[in-house]
JSON list of C-alpha atoms in Angstrom, two decimals:
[
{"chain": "A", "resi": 1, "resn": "UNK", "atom": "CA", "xyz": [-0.08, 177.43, 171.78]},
{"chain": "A", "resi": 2, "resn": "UNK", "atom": "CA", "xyz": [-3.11, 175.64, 170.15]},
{"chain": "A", "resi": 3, "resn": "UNK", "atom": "CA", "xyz": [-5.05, 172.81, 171.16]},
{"chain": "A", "resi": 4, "resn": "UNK", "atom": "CA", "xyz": [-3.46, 170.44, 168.36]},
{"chain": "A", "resi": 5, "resn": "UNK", "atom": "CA", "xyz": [0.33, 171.66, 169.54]},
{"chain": "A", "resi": 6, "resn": "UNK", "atom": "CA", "xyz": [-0.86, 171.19, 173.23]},
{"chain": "A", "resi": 7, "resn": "UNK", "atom": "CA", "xyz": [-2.26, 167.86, 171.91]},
{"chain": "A", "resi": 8, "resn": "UNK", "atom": "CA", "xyz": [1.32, 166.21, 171.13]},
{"chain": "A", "resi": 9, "resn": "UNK", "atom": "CA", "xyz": [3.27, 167.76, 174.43]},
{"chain": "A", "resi": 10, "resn": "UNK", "atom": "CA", "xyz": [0.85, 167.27, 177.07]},
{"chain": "A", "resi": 11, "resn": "UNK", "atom": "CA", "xyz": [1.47, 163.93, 177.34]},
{"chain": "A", "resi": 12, "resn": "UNK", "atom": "CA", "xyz": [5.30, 164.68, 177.41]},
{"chain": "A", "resi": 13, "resn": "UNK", "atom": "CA", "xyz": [4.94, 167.37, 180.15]},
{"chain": "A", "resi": 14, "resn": "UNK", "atom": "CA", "xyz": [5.31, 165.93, 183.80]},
{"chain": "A", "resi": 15, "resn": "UNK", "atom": "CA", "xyz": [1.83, 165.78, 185.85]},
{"chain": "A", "resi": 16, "resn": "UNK", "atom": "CA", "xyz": [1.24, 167.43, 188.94]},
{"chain": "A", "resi": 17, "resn": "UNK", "atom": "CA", "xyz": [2.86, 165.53, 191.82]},
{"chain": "A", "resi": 18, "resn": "UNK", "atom": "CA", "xyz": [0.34, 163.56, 193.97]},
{"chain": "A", "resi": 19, "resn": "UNK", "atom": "CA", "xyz": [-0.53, 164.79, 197.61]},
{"chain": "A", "resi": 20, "resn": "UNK", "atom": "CA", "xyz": [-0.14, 168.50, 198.99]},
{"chain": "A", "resi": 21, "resn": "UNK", "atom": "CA", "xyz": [-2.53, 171.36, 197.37]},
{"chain": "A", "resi": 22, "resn": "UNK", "atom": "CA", "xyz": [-3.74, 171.38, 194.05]},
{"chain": "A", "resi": 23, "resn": "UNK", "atom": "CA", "xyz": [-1.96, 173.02, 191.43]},
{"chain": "A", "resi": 24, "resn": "UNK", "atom": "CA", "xyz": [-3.22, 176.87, 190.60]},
{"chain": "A", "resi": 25, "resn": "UNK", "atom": "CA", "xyz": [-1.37, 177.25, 187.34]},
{"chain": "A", "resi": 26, "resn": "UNK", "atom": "CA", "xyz": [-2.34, 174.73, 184.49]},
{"chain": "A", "resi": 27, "resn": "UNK", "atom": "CA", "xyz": [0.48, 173.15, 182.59]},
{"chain": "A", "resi": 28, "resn": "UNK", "atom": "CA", "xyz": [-0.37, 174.64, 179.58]},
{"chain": "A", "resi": 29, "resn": "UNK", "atom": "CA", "xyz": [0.27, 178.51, 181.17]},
{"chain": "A", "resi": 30, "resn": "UNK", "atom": "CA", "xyz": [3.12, 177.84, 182.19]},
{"chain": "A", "resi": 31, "resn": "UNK", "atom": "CA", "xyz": [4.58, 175.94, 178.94]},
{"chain": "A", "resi": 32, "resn": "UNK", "atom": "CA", "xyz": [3.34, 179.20, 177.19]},
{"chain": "A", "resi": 33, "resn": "UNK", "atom": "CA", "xyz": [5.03, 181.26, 179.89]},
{"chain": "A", "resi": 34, "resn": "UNK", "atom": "CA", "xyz": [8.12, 179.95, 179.60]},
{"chain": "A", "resi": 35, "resn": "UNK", "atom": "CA", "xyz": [8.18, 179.72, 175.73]},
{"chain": "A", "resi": 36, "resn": "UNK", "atom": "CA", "xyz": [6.91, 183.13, 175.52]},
{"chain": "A", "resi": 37, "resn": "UNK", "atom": "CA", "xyz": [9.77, 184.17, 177.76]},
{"chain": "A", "resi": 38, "resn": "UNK", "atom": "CA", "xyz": [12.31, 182.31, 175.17]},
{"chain": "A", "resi": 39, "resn": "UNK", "atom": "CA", "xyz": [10.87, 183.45, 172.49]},
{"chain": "A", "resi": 40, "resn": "UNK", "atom": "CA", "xyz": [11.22, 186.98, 173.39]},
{"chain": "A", "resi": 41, "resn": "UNK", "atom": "CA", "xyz": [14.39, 187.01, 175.15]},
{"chain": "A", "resi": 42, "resn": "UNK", "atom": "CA", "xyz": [12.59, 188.91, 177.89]},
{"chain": "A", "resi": 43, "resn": "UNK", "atom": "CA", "xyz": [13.87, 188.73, 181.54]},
{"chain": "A", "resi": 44, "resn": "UNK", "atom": "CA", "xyz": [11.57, 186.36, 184.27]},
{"chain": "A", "resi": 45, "resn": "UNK", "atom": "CA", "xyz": [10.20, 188.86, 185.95]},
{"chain": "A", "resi": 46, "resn": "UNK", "atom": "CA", "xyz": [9.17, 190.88, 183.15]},
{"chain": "A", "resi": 47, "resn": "UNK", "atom": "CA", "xyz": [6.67, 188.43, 181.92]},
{"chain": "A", "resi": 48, "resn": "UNK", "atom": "CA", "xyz": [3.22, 189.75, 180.90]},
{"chain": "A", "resi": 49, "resn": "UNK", "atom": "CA", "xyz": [0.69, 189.67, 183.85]},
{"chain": "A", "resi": 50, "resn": "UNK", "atom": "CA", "xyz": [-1.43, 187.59, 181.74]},
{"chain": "A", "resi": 51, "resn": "UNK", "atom": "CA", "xyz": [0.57, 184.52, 182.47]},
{"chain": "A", "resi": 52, "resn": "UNK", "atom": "CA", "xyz": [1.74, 182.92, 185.84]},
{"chain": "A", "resi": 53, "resn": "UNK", "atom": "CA", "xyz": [3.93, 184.50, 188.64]},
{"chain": "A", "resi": 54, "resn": "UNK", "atom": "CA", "xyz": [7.58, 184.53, 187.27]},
{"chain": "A", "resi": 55, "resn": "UNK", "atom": "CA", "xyz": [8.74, 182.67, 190.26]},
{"chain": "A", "resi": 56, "resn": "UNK", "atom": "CA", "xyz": [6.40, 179.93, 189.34]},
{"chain": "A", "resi": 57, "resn": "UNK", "atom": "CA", "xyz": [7.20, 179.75, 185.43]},
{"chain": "A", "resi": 58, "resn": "UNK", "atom": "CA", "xyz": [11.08, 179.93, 186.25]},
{"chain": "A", "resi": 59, "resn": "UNK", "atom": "CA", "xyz": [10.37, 177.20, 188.67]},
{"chain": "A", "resi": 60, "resn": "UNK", "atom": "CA", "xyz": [8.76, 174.45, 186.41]},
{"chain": "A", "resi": 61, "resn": "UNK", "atom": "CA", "xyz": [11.79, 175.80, 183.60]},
{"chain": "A", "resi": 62, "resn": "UNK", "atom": "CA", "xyz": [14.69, 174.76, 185.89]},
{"chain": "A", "resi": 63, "resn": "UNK", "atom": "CA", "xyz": [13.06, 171.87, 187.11]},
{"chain": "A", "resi": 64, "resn": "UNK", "atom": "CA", "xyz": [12.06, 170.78, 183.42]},
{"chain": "A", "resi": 65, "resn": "UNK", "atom": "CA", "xyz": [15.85, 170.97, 182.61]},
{"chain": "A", "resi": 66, "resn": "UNK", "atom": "CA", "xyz": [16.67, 168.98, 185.15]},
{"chain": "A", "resi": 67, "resn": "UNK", "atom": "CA", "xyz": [14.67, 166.30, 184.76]},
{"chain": "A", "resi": 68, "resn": "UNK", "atom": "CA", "xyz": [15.32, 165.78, 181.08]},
{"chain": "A", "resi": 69, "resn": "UNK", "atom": "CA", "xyz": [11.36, 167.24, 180.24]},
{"chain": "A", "resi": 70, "resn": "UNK", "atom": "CA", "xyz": [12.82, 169.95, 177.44]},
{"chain": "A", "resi": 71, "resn": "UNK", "atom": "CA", "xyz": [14.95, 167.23, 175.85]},
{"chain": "A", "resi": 72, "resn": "UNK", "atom": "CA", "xyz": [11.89, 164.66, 175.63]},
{"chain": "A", "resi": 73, "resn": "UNK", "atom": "CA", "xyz": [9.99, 167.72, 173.77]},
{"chain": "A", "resi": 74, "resn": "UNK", "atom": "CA", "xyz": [13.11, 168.66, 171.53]},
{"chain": "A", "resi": 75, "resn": "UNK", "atom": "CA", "xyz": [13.63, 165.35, 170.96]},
{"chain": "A", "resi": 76, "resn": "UNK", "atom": "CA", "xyz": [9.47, 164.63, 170.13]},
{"chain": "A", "resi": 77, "resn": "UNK", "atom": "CA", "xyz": [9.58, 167.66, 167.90]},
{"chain": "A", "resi": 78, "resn": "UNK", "atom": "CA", "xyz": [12.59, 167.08, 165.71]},
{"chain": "A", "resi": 79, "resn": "UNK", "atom": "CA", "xyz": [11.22, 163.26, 165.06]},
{"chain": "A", "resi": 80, "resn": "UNK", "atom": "CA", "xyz": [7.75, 164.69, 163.97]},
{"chain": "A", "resi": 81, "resn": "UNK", "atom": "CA", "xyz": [9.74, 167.35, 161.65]},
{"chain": "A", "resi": 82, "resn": "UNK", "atom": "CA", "xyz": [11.85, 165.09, 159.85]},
{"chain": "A", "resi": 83, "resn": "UNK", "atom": "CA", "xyz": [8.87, 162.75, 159.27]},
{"chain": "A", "resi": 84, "resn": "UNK", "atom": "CA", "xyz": [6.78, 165.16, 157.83]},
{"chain": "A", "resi": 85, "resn": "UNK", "atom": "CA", "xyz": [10.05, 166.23, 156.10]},
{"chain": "A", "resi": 86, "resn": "UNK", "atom": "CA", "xyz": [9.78, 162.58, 154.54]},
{"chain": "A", "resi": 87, "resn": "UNK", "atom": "CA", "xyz": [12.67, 161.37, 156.30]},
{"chain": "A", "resi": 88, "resn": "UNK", "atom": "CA", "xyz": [13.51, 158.81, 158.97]},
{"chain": "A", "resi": 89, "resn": "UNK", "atom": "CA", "xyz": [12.55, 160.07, 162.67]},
{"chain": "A", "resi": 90, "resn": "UNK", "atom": "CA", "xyz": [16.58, 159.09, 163.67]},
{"chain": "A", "resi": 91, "resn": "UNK", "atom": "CA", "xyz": [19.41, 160.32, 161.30]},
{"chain": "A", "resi": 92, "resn": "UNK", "atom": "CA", "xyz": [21.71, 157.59, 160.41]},
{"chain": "A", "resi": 93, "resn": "UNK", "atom": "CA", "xyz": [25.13, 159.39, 160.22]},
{"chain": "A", "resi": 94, "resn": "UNK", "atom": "CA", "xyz": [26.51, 162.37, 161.76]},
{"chain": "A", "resi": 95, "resn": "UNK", "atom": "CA", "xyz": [29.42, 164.54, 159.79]},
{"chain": "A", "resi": 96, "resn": "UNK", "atom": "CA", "xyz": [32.03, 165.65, 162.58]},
{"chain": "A", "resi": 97, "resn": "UNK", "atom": "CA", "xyz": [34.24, 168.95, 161.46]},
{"chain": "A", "resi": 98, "resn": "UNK", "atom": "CA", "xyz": [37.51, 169.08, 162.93]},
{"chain": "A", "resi": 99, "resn": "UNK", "atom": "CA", "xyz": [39.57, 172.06, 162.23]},
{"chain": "A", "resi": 100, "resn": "UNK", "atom": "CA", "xyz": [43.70, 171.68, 162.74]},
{"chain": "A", "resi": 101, "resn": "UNK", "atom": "CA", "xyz": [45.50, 174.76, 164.02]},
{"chain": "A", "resi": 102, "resn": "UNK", "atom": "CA", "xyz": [48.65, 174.80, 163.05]},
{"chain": "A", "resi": 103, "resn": "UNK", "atom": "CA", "xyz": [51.46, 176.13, 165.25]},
{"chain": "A", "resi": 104, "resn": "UNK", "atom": "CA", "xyz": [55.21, 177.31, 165.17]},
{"chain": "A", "resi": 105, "resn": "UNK", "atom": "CA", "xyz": [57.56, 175.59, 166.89]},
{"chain": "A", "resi": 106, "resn": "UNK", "atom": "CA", "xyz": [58.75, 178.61, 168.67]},
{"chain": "A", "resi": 107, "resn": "UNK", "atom": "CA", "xyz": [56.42, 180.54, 171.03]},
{"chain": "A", "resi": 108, "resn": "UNK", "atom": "CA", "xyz": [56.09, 184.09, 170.50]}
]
């Protein structure tokens, strides 16, 4: 990730909580961890040694979803798109597809 991508979701990604030890991993190793780990489709614990324990990365992941963190960046993200895009940050209608599946009146 590089320092103007970390720029717009640091401030999106939760702090470390206050009291207990401080935290060994930086929020930014373990936002690459986990996206590498998307990205690539690779299992947890086969993440390169360069980044945080697994246990750790899968940790902040689950907890992330949880709290609503990954839909704050998705949501972040997709704004900034569609305004570079030239369009409004919120779309103003939705299409919904519906498809009818017609049936017999006799089973079988």
């Amino acid at each position: 990730m590089t320092d103007d991508e970390w720029a717009v979701l640091e401030p999106l990604v939760p702090p470390p909580l206050p009291g207990g030890r401080p935290a060994k991993w930086s929020r930014r190793e373990i936002l690459n961890a986990i996206l590498y780990a998307l990205k690539t489709g690779c299992a947890w614990h086969l993440l390169p040694h360069d980044f945080p324990p697994y246990s750790t990365v899968f940790w902040y992941f689950r907890r992330w979803r949880q709290d609503g963190t990954w839909e704050r960046l998705n949501t972040v993200l997709r704004e900034r798109v569609r305004q570079h895009m030239g369009r409004e940050a919120q779309p103003r209608a939705a299409i919904l597809d519906s498809q009818s599946v017609k049936t017999t009146e006799k089973g079988g």
